[in-house]
Coordinates of C-alpha atoms in Angstrom, one line a residue:
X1 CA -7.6 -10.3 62.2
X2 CA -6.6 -6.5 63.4
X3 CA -8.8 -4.5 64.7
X4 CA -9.0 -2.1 61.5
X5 CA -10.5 -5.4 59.7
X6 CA -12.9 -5.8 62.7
X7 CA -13.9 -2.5 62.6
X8 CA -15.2 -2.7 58.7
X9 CA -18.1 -1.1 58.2
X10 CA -20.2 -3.8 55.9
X11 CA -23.1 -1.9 54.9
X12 CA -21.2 0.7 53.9
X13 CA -18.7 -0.6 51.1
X14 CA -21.7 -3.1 50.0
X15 CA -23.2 0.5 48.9
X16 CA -20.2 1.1 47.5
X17 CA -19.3 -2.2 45.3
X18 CA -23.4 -1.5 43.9
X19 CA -22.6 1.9 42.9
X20 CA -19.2 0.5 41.1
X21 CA -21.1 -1.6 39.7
X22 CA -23.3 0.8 38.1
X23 CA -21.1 3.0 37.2
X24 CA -19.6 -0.1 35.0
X25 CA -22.9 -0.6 33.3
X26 CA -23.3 2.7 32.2
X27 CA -19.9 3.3 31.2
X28 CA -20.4 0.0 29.6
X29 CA -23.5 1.7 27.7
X30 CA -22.4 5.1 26.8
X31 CA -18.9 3.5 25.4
X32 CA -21.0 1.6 22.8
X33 CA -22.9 4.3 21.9
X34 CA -20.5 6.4 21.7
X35 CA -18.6 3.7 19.2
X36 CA -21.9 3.3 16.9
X37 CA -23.1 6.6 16.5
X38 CA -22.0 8.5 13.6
X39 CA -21.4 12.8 13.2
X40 CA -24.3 12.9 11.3
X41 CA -27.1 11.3 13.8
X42 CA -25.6 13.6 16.3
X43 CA -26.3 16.7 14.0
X44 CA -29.1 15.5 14.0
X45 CA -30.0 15.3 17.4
X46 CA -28.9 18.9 17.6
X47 CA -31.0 20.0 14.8
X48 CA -33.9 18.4 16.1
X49 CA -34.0 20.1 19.4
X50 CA -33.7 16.8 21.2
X51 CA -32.6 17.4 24.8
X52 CA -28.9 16.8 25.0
X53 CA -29.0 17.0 21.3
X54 CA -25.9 19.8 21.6
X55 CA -23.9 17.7 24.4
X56 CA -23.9 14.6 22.3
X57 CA -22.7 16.9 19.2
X58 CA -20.1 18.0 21.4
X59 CA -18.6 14.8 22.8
X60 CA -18.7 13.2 19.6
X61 CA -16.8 15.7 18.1
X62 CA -14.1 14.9 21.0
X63 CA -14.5 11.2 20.7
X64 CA -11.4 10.3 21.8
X65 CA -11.5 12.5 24.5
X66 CA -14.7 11.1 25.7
X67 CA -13.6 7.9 25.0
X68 CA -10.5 8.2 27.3
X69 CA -12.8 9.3 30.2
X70 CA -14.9 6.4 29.9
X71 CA -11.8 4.2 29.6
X72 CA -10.3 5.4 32.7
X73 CA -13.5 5.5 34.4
X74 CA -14.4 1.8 34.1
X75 CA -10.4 1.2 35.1
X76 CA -10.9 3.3 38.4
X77 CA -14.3 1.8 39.2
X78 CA -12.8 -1.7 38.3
X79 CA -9.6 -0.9 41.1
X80 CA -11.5 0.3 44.0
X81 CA -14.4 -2.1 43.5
X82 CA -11.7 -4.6 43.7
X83 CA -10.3 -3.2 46.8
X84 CA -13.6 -2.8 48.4
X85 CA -14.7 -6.5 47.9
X86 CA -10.5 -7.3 49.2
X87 CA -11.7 -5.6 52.4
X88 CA -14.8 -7.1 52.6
X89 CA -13.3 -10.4 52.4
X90 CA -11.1 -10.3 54.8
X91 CA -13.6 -9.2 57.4
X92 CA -15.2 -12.6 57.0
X93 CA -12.5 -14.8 55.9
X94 CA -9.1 -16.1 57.6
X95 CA -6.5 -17.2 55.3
X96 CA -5.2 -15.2 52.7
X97 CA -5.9 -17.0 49.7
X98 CA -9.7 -17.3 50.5
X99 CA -9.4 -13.7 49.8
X100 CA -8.0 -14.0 47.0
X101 CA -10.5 -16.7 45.3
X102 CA -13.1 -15.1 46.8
X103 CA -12.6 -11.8 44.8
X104 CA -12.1 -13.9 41.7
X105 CA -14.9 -15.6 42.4
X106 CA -17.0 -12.5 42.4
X107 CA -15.0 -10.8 39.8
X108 CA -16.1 -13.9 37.5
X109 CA -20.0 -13.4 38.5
X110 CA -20.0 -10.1 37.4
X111 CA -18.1 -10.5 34.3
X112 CA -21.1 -13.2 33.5
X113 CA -23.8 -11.1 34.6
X114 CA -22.2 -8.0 32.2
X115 CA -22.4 -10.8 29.3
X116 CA -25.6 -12.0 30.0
X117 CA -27.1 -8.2 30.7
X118 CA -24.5 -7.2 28.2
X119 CA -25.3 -2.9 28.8
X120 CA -23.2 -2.9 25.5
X121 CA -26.6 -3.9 23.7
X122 CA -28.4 -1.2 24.5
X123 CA -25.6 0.9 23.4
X124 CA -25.8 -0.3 20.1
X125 CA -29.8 -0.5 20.2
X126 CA -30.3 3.5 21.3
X127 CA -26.8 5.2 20.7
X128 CA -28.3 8.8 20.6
X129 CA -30.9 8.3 23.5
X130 CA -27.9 6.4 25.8
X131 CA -25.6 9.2 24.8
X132 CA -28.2 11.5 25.5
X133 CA -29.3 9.9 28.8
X134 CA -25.4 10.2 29.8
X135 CA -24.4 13.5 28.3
X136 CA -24.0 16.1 31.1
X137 CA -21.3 14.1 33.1
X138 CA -20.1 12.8 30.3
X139 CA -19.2 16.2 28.5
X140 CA -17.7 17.3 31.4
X141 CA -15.4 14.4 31.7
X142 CA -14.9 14.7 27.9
X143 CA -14.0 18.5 28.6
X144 CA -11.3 17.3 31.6
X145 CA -9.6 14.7 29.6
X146 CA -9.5 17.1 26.2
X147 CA -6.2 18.5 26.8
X148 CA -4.6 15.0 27.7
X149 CA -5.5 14.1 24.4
X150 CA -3.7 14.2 20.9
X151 CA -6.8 16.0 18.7
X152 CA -6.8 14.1 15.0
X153 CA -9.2 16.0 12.0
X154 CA -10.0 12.8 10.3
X155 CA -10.4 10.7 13.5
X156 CA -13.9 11.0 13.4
X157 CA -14.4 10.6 9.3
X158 CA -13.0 7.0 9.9
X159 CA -14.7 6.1 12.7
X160 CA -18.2 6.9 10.9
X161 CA -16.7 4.8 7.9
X162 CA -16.0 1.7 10.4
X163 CA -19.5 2.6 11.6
X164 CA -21.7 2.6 8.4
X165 CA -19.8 -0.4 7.1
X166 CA -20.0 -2.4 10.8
X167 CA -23.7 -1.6 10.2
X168 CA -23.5 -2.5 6.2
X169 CA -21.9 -5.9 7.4
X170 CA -24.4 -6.7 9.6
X171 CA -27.5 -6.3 7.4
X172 CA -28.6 -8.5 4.5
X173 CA -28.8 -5.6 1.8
X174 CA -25.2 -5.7 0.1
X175 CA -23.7 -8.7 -1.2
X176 CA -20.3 -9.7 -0.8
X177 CA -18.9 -8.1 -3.5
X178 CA -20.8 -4.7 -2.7
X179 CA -19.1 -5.6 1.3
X180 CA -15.6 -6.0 -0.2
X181 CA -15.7 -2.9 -2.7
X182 CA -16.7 -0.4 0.4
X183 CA -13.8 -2.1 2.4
X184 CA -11.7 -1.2 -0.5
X185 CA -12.6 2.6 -0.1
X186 CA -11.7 3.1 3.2
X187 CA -8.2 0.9 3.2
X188 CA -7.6 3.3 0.4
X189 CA -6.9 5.9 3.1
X190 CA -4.3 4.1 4.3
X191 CA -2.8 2.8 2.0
X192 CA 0.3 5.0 0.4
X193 CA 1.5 5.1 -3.3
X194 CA 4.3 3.3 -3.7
X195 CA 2.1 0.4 -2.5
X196 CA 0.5 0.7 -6.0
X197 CA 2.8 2.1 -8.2
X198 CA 4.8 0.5 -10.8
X199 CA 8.4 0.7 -9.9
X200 CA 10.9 1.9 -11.7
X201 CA 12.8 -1.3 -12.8
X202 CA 9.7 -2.0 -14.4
X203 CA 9.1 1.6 -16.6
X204 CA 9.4 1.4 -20.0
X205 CA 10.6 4.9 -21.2
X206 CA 11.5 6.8 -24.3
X207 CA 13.5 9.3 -25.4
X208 CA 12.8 13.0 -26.1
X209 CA 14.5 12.9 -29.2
X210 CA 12.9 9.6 -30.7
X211 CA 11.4 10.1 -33.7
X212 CA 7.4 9.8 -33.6
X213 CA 7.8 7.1 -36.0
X214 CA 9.7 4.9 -33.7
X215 CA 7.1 5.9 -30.6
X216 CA 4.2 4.6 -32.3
X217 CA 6.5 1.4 -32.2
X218 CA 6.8 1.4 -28.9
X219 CA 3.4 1.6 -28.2
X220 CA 1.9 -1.1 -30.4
X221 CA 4.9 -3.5 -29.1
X222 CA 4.3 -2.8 -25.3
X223 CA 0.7 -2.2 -25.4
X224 CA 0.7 0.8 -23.5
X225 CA -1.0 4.2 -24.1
X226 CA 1.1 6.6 -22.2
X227 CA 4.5 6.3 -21.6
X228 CA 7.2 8.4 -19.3
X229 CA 9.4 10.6 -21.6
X230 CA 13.2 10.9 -20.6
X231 CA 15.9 13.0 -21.4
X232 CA 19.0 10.8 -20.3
X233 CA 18.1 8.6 -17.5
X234 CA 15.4 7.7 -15.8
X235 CA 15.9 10.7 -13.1
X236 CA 15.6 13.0 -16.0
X237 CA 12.1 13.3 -16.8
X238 CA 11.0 15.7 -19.0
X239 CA 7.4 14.8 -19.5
X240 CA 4.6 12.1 -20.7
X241 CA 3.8 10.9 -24.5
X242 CA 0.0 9.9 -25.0
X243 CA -0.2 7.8 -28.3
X244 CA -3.8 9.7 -28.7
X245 CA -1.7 13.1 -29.2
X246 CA 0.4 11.2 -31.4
X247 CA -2.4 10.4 -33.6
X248 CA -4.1 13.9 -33.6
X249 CA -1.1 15.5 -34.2
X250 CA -0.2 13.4 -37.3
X251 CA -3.2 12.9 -38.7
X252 CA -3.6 13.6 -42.4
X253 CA 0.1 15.6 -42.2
X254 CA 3.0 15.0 -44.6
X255 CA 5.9 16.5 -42.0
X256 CA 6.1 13.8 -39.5
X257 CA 9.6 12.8 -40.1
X258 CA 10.6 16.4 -38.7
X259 CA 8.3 15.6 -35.5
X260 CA 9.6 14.1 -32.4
X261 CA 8.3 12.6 -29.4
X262 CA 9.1 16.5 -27.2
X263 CA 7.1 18.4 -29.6
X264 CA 4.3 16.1 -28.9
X265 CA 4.4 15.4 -25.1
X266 CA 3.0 16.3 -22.1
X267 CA 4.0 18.0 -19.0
X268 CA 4.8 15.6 -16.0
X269 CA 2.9 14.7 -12.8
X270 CA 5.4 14.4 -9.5
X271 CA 3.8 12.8 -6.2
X272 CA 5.5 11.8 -3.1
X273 CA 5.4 8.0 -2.6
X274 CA 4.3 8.3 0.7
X275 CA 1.3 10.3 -0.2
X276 CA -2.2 8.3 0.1
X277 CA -4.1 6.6 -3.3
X278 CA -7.1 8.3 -2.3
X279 CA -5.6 12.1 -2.0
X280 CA -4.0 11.4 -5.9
X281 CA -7.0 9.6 -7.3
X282 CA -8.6 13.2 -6.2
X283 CA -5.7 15.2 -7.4
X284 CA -6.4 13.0 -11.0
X285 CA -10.0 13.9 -11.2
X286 CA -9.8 17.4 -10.3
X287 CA -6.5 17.9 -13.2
X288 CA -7.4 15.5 -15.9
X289 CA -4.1 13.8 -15.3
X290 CA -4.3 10.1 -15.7
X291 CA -0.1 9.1 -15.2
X292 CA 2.2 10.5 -12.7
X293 CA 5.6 10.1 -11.2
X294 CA 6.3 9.1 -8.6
X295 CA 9.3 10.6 -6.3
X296 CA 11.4 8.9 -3.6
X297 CA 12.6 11.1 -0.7
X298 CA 15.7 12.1 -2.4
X299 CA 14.2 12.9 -5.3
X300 CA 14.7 10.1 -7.9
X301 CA 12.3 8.6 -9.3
X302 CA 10.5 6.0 -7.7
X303 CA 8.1 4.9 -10.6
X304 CA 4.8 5.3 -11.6
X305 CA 1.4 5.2 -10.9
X306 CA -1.7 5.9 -13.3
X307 CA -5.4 5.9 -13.1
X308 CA -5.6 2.6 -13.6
X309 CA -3.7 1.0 -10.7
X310 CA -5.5 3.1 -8.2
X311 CA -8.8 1.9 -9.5
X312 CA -7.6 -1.8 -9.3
X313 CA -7.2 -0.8 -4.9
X314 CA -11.3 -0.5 -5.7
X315 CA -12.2 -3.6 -8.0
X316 CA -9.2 -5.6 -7.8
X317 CA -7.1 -6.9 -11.2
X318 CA -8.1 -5.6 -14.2
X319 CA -7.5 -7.6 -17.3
X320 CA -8.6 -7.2 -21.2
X321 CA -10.5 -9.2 -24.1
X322 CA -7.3 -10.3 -25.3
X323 CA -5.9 -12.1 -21.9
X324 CA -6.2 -16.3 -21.5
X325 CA -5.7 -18.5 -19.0
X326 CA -2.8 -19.2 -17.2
X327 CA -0.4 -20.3 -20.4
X328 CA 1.4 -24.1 -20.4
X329 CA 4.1 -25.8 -21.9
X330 CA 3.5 -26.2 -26.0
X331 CA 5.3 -27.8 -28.4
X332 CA 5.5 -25.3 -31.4
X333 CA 7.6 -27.3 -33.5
X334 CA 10.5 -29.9 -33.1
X335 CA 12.9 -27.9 -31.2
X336 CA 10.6 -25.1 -30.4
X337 CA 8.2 -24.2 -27.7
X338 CA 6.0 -22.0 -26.1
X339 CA 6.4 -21.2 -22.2
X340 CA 5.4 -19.4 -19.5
X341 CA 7.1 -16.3 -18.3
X342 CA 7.1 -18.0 -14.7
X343 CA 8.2 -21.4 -15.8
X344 CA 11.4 -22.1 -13.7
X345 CA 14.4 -21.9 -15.9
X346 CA 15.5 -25.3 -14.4
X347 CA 12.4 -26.6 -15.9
X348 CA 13.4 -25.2 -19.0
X349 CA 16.5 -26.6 -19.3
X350 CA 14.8 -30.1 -19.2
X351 CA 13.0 -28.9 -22.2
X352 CA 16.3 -29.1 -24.3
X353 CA 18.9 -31.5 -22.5
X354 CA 20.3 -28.5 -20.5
X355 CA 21.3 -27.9 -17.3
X356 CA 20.8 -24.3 -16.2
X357 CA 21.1 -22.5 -13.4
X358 CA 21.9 -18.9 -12.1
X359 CA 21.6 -16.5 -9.6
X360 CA 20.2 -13.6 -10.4
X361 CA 16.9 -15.1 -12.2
X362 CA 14.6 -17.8 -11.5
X363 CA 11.8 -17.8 -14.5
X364 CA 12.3 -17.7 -18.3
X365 CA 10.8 -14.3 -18.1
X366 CA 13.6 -13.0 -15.9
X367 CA 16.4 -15.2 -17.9
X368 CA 15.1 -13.3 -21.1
X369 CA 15.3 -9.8 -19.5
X370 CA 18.9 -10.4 -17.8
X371 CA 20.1 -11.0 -21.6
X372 CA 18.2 -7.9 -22.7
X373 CA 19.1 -6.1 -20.3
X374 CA 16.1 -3.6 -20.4
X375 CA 12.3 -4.7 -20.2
X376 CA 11.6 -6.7 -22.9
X377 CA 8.7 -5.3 -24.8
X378 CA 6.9 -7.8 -27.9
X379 CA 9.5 -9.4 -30.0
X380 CA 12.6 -8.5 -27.8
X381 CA 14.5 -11.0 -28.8
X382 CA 18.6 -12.4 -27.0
X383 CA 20.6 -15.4 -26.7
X384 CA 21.2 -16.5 -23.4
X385 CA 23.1 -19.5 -21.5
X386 CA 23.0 -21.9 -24.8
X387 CA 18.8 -20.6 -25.6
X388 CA 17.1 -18.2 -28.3
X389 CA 14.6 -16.7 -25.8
X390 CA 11.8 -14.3 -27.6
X391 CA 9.4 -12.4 -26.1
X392 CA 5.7 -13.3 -27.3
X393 CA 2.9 -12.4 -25.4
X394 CA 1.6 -10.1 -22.6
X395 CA -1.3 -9.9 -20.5
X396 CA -3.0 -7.9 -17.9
X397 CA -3.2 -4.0 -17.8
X398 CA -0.1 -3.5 -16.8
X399 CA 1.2 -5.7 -20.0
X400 CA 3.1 -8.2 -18.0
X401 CA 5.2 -11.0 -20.2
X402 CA 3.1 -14.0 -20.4
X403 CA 5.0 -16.2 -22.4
X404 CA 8.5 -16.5 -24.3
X405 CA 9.3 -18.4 -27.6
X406 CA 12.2 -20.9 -26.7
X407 CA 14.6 -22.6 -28.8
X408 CA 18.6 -24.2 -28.7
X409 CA 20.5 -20.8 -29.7
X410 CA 22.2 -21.3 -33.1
X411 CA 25.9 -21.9 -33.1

């Protein structure tokens, strides 16, 4: 050994490793506190008159500041404790790796004790009296690492959501579902619209000049109630029909034929797609607007999103009194059946003594709209690779094809 390592003063950095030590717990402590209490108990606090009440209001409205300092607190008491018990060590052991295994050693009864005496518990017990207990040196740290730290507004509201529904998870008071639907509301901040929307190869659009004959046609073949008027392409939005204006407008009038769809429609909606659900659900309620567009960052249109879609992020799929089960193969007549959208259009070909293939499409769904060439709405209706494909039936909210008429295309 050198002399340096004779010379170490044992009592000494014995002191220090205990004080490390404590400094870990209470770290430890005021970390989980600082994670489970919400902006509201600590307006509280304040309100009250509680001492500390104002310093806890303060740090948790720089939590990640104060988390920061607590984070590089632990990681600087962790270092020299380390280095301290290195020193001691060596003052008492010869080779090298007995160091070594005797800091691990140590290192490993500590990290059992903090387990077993978990100081995280009483964090999570007491997080205003911890915080409160830890708030003068803990708000001046906060204070120290402020400027290092990125300030985010909404930081804080979604750390109190992860908070009330950590505690709402932990209690017996909510069922599942009730668990799931307040998970729903806060992923909705996160997630953006073109997550949701319905994209544009899947719009069904009409044109301005269409008579209002032919658009209550449309709408009693597709099954929507508000559809995206157009003026040449799908770029060229110029607004979007309700079939409820329809109605009111040519109800009991003789001079519908002179009537089309623009002198009935409404003004368009535009959103980014990268804007979040939960800012346009908002924008919805606040405008009355239940449909809007939805732009790309050039400008084109991306597709569409409604009211509808956004509350499906909140209860999941939506379906109606007139959707069934999952449709099978049925024999309509000799020559004739009934399939799926989905079925594979290998599988189909079996149906008639055909061998079919291609690239583009996999289902009798997509084989039917690759010969239509457009969405096929109820009744749409083409001959493709030796079949008579018709569209018969959709489901779902978003009126997806559920199953196709097939038969040997006439010669």
């Amino acid at each position: 050994m050198t002399p340096m390592i004779d010379e170490v003063p044992v009592g000494p950095l014995i002191v220090t490793v205990l004080i490390l030590f404590l400094i870990e717990v209470c770290a430890s402590a005021a970390d989980a506190a600082l994670s489970r209490i919400t902006r509201t108990e600590a307006a509280d606090a304040m309100a009250s008159g509680k001492r500390g009440g104002a310093r806890v209001a303060a740090i948790v409205d720089s939590r990640s500041a104060a988390r920061a300092a607590l984070n590089s607190l632990r990681a600087i008491s962790d270092i020299v404790a380390g280095a301290v018990l290195a020193l001691l060590a060596a003052d008492f052991l010869g080779a090298w790796w007995q160091v070594v295994l005797a800091v691990v050693v140590v290192a490993l009864l500590v990290a059992a004790l903090m387990g077993l005496f978990s100081p995280r518990r009483l964090g999570n017990a007491h997080p205003v009296r911890t915080l409160s207990f830890f708030s003068a040196p803990l708000l001046w740290a906060t204070w120290a690492f402020r400027p290092f730290v990125k300030k985010d507004e909404d930081e804080n509201g979604d750390d109190d959501l992860s908070v009330m529904m950590e505690r709402m998870s932990e209690s017996d008071e909510l069922e599942d579902d009730e668990r799931i639907l307040l998970q729903s509301v806060i992923d909705m901040r996160d997630t953006m619209v073109r997550e949701v929307m319905v994209p544009r190869t899947d719009m069904i659009t009409i044109q301005k000049d269409t008579t209002l004959e032919k658009a209550v046609s449309l709408f009693v073949r597709s099954g929507y109630s508000r559809i995206p008027v157009i003026e040449d392409t799908v770029d060229d939005v110029a607004g979007v029909l309700y079939v409820k204006d329809i109605m009111r407008r040519t109800h009991r009038r003789f001079d519908t034929d002179e009537l089309t769809v623009g002198d009935v429609m409404r003004e368009a909606v535009f959103v980014p797609e990268m804007k979040p659900v939960d800012d346009v659900l908002h924008d919805m309620q606040a405008d009355a607007f239940h449909m809007a567009l939805v732009v790309d960052e050039y400008g084109g249109i991306a597709g569409l999103v409604t009211i509808e879609d956004l509350l499906e992020e909140l209860v999941g799929e939506m379906v109606d009194e007139h959707d069934h089960a999952a449709p099978e193969v049925e024999m309509l007549e000799e020559g004739v059946y009934r399939v799926p959208a989905r079925l594979p259009i290998d599988e189909l070909g079996e149906l008639f003594g055909l061998e079919i293939e291609d690239d583009d499409v996999d289902t009798a769904g997509g084989l039917l709209a690759k010969g239509l060439g457009l969405i096929p709405i109820s009744g749409s209706k083409t001959d493709i690779l030796g079949l008579h494909l018709q569209a018969e039936r959709f489901e779902g909210r978003r009126k997806r094809l559920a199953t196709v008429i097939a038969r040997v295309e006439e010669s």
